[in-house]
Coordinates of C-alpha atoms and ligand atoms in Angstrom, one line a residue:
X52 CA 121.1 -14.3 -41.7
X53 CA 123.8 -16.4 -39.5
X54 CA 127.6 -15.7 -40.0
X55 CA 126.8 -12.0 -41.4
X56 CA 128.9 -9.5 -39.9
X57 CA 126.5 -7.0 -40.4
X58 CA 123.6 -8.6 -39.1
X59 CA 125.7 -8.9 -35.9
X60 CA 126.0 -5.2 -35.9
X61 CA 122.7 -4.5 -36.3
X62 CA 121.8 -6.9 -33.6
X63 CA 124.2 -5.3 -31.2
X64 CA 126.0 -8.4 -31.0
X65 CA 129.2 -6.8 -32.0
X66 CA 129.9 -3.2 -31.2
X67 CA 129.5 -0.2 -33.7
X68 CA 129.4 3.6 -33.5
X69 CA 126.0 4.1 -34.5
X70 CA 125.1 6.9 -36.4
X71 CA 121.3 6.2 -37.4
X72 CA 118.3 4.0 -36.6
X73 CA 114.9 3.6 -37.7
X74 CA 112.5 0.5 -37.9
X75 CA 114.4 -0.5 -41.4
X76 CA 117.6 0.9 -41.3
X77 CA 120.7 0.8 -39.5
X78 CA 123.7 3.0 -40.1
X79 CA 127.5 3.2 -38.7
X80 CA 130.9 4.5 -38.8
X81 CA 133.0 2.5 -41.3
X82 CA 136.0 1.1 -39.2
X83 CA 138.3 1.7 -42.0
X84 CA 137.5 5.3 -43.1
X85 CA 138.1 6.5 -46.7
X86 CA 136.9 10.1 -46.0
X87 CA 136.7 12.4 -42.9
X88 CA 133.2 11.3 -43.0
X89 CA 132.4 7.5 -44.0
X90 CA 129.2 5.8 -42.8
X91 CA 127.8 2.8 -43.8
X92 CA 123.9 2.6 -44.2
X93 CA 122.4 -1.1 -44.2
X94 CA 119.1 -2.3 -44.3
X95 CA 118.0 -4.9 -41.3
X96 CA 116.2 -7.0 -43.5
X97 CA 119.3 -9.2 -45.0
X98 CA 120.2 -9.0 -48.9
X99 CA 123.6 -9.6 -50.6
X100 CA 123.9 -6.5 -52.2
X101 CA 122.4 -3.8 -54.4
X102 CA 121.7 -6.3 -57.1
X103 CA 119.3 -7.5 -54.9
X104 CA 117.8 -4.7 -53.3
X105 CA 114.7 -4.9 -55.9
X106 CA 113.5 -7.9 -53.8
X107 CA 113.4 -5.5 -50.6
X108 CA 110.0 -4.3 -49.5
X109 CA 108.9 -1.0 -51.3
X110 CA 108.8 0.6 -47.6
X111 CA 112.7 -0.5 -46.8
X112 CA 113.9 0.8 -50.0
X113 CA 112.2 4.2 -49.2
X114 CA 113.4 4.4 -45.9
X115 CA 116.7 3.9 -47.2
X116 CA 116.8 6.9 -49.6
X117 CA 115.0 8.9 -46.8
X118 CA 117.9 7.8 -44.3
X119 CA 120.6 8.8 -46.5
X120 CA 119.1 12.8 -46.5
X121 CA 119.2 12.4 -42.4
X122 CA 122.3 11.2 -42.3
X123 CA 123.6 13.8 -44.6
X124 CA 121.8 16.3 -42.6
X125 CA 123.1 15.3 -39.5
X126 CA 126.5 15.0 -40.5
X127 CA 126.2 18.3 -42.0
X128 CA 127.5 17.7 -45.3
X129 CA 125.8 20.5 -46.9
X130 CA 128.6 20.7 -49.5
X131 CA 128.2 17.4 -51.0
X132 CA 128.4 13.9 -50.4
X133 CA 129.3 10.5 -52.6
X134 CA 127.0 7.3 -52.1
X135 CA 128.6 4.2 -53.3
X136 CA 127.3 0.5 -53.1
X137 CA 130.3 -2.2 -54.0
X138 CA 128.6 -5.2 -55.9
X139 CA 130.1 -8.3 -56.2
X140 CA 133.5 -9.4 -56.8
X141 CA 134.7 -7.1 -59.5
X142 CA 133.6 -4.0 -57.3
X143 CA 135.4 -5.6 -54.5
X144 CA 132.5 -6.1 -52.4
X145 CA 133.8 -7.6 -48.9
X146 CA 130.4 -8.0 -46.8
X147 CA 127.6 -9.7 -48.3
X148 CA 125.0 -7.5 -47.0
X149 CA 123.8 -5.0 -48.7
X150 CA 125.4 -1.6 -47.4
X151 CA 125.4 2.2 -49.0
X152 CA 128.8 3.8 -48.2
X153 CA 127.8 7.7 -47.5
X154 CA 131.5 9.7 -48.1
X155 CA 131.8 13.4 -47.5
X156 CA 133.7 16.0 -45.4
X157 CA 135.9 16.9 -48.1
X158 CA 136.6 17.6 -52.1
X159 CA 136.3 14.7 -53.6
X160 CA 138.0 13.6 -56.9
X161 CA 136.1 13.1 -60.1
X162 CA 137.3 9.6 -60.7
X163 CA 134.9 6.7 -59.6
X164 CA 136.9 4.1 -60.3
Ligands
AMP1164 P1 132.8 -3.1 -48.9 O1 134.3 -3.6 -49.2 O2 131.9 -2.4 -50.0 O3 131.6 -4.6 -49.0 O4 132.7 -2.4 -47.9 C1 132.7 -2.9 -46.8 C2 133.2 -2.3 -45.4 O5 132.8 -2.7 -44.5 C3 134.6 -1.8 -45.6 O6 134.7 0.0 -45.8 C4 134.9 -2.0 -44.0 O7 136.2 -0.9 -43.6 C5 134.0 -2.0 -43.4 N1 133.7 -2.6 -42.3 C6 134.1 -4.0 -41.9 N2 134.1 -4.3 -40.5 C7 133.6 -3.2 -39.9 C8 132.9 -3.0 -38.7 N3 133.2 -4.3 -37.8 N4 132.7 -1.9 -38.3 C9 132.5 -1.1 -39.5 N5 132.9 -1.2 -40.5 C10 133.4 -2.7 -41.0

C-alpha cells in the first residue's frame, strides 16, 4: 500500500528495530514504548485494522497468532503480556495498517481504557 508507514517498514524503506519476521508477519519495537517490552506485530499484507482482519487469508491469521506466542517466548514474557489493537478514531488508531501491540515486562493495571 502506497504511503503506508508500516508497509514501508516491512519493505525496509524505513528503518525499524525488527524482532521477528516470517512469510506473513513482521514485528518491530514501538518507537514510543509504553511498557518495558512494547512490540508491534503486523501482517505483511495490508489491511487497515483489526476490523478488517477477517479479510486476511486464514494462513495469515494463524501466522499472527503463532507469532504472538513466539515473540512472547523470545522476549521472556513468562509472567504474562497484553495484546492490544486500536481500531478507528474512538480507539485512537494512528497508523492505518493492522497492528497488534504486544506489551509486557511489568505489572499492568486492571484498567484497559
Ligand atoms: P496506534 O496508535 O494503535 O495506531 O499505534 C501506532 C503505534 O505506532 C504507536 O504506538 C507509535 O508509537 C508507533 N510508531 C509510529 N511510528 C513508528 C515507527 N517509525 N517505528 C516504530 N513504531 C512507530
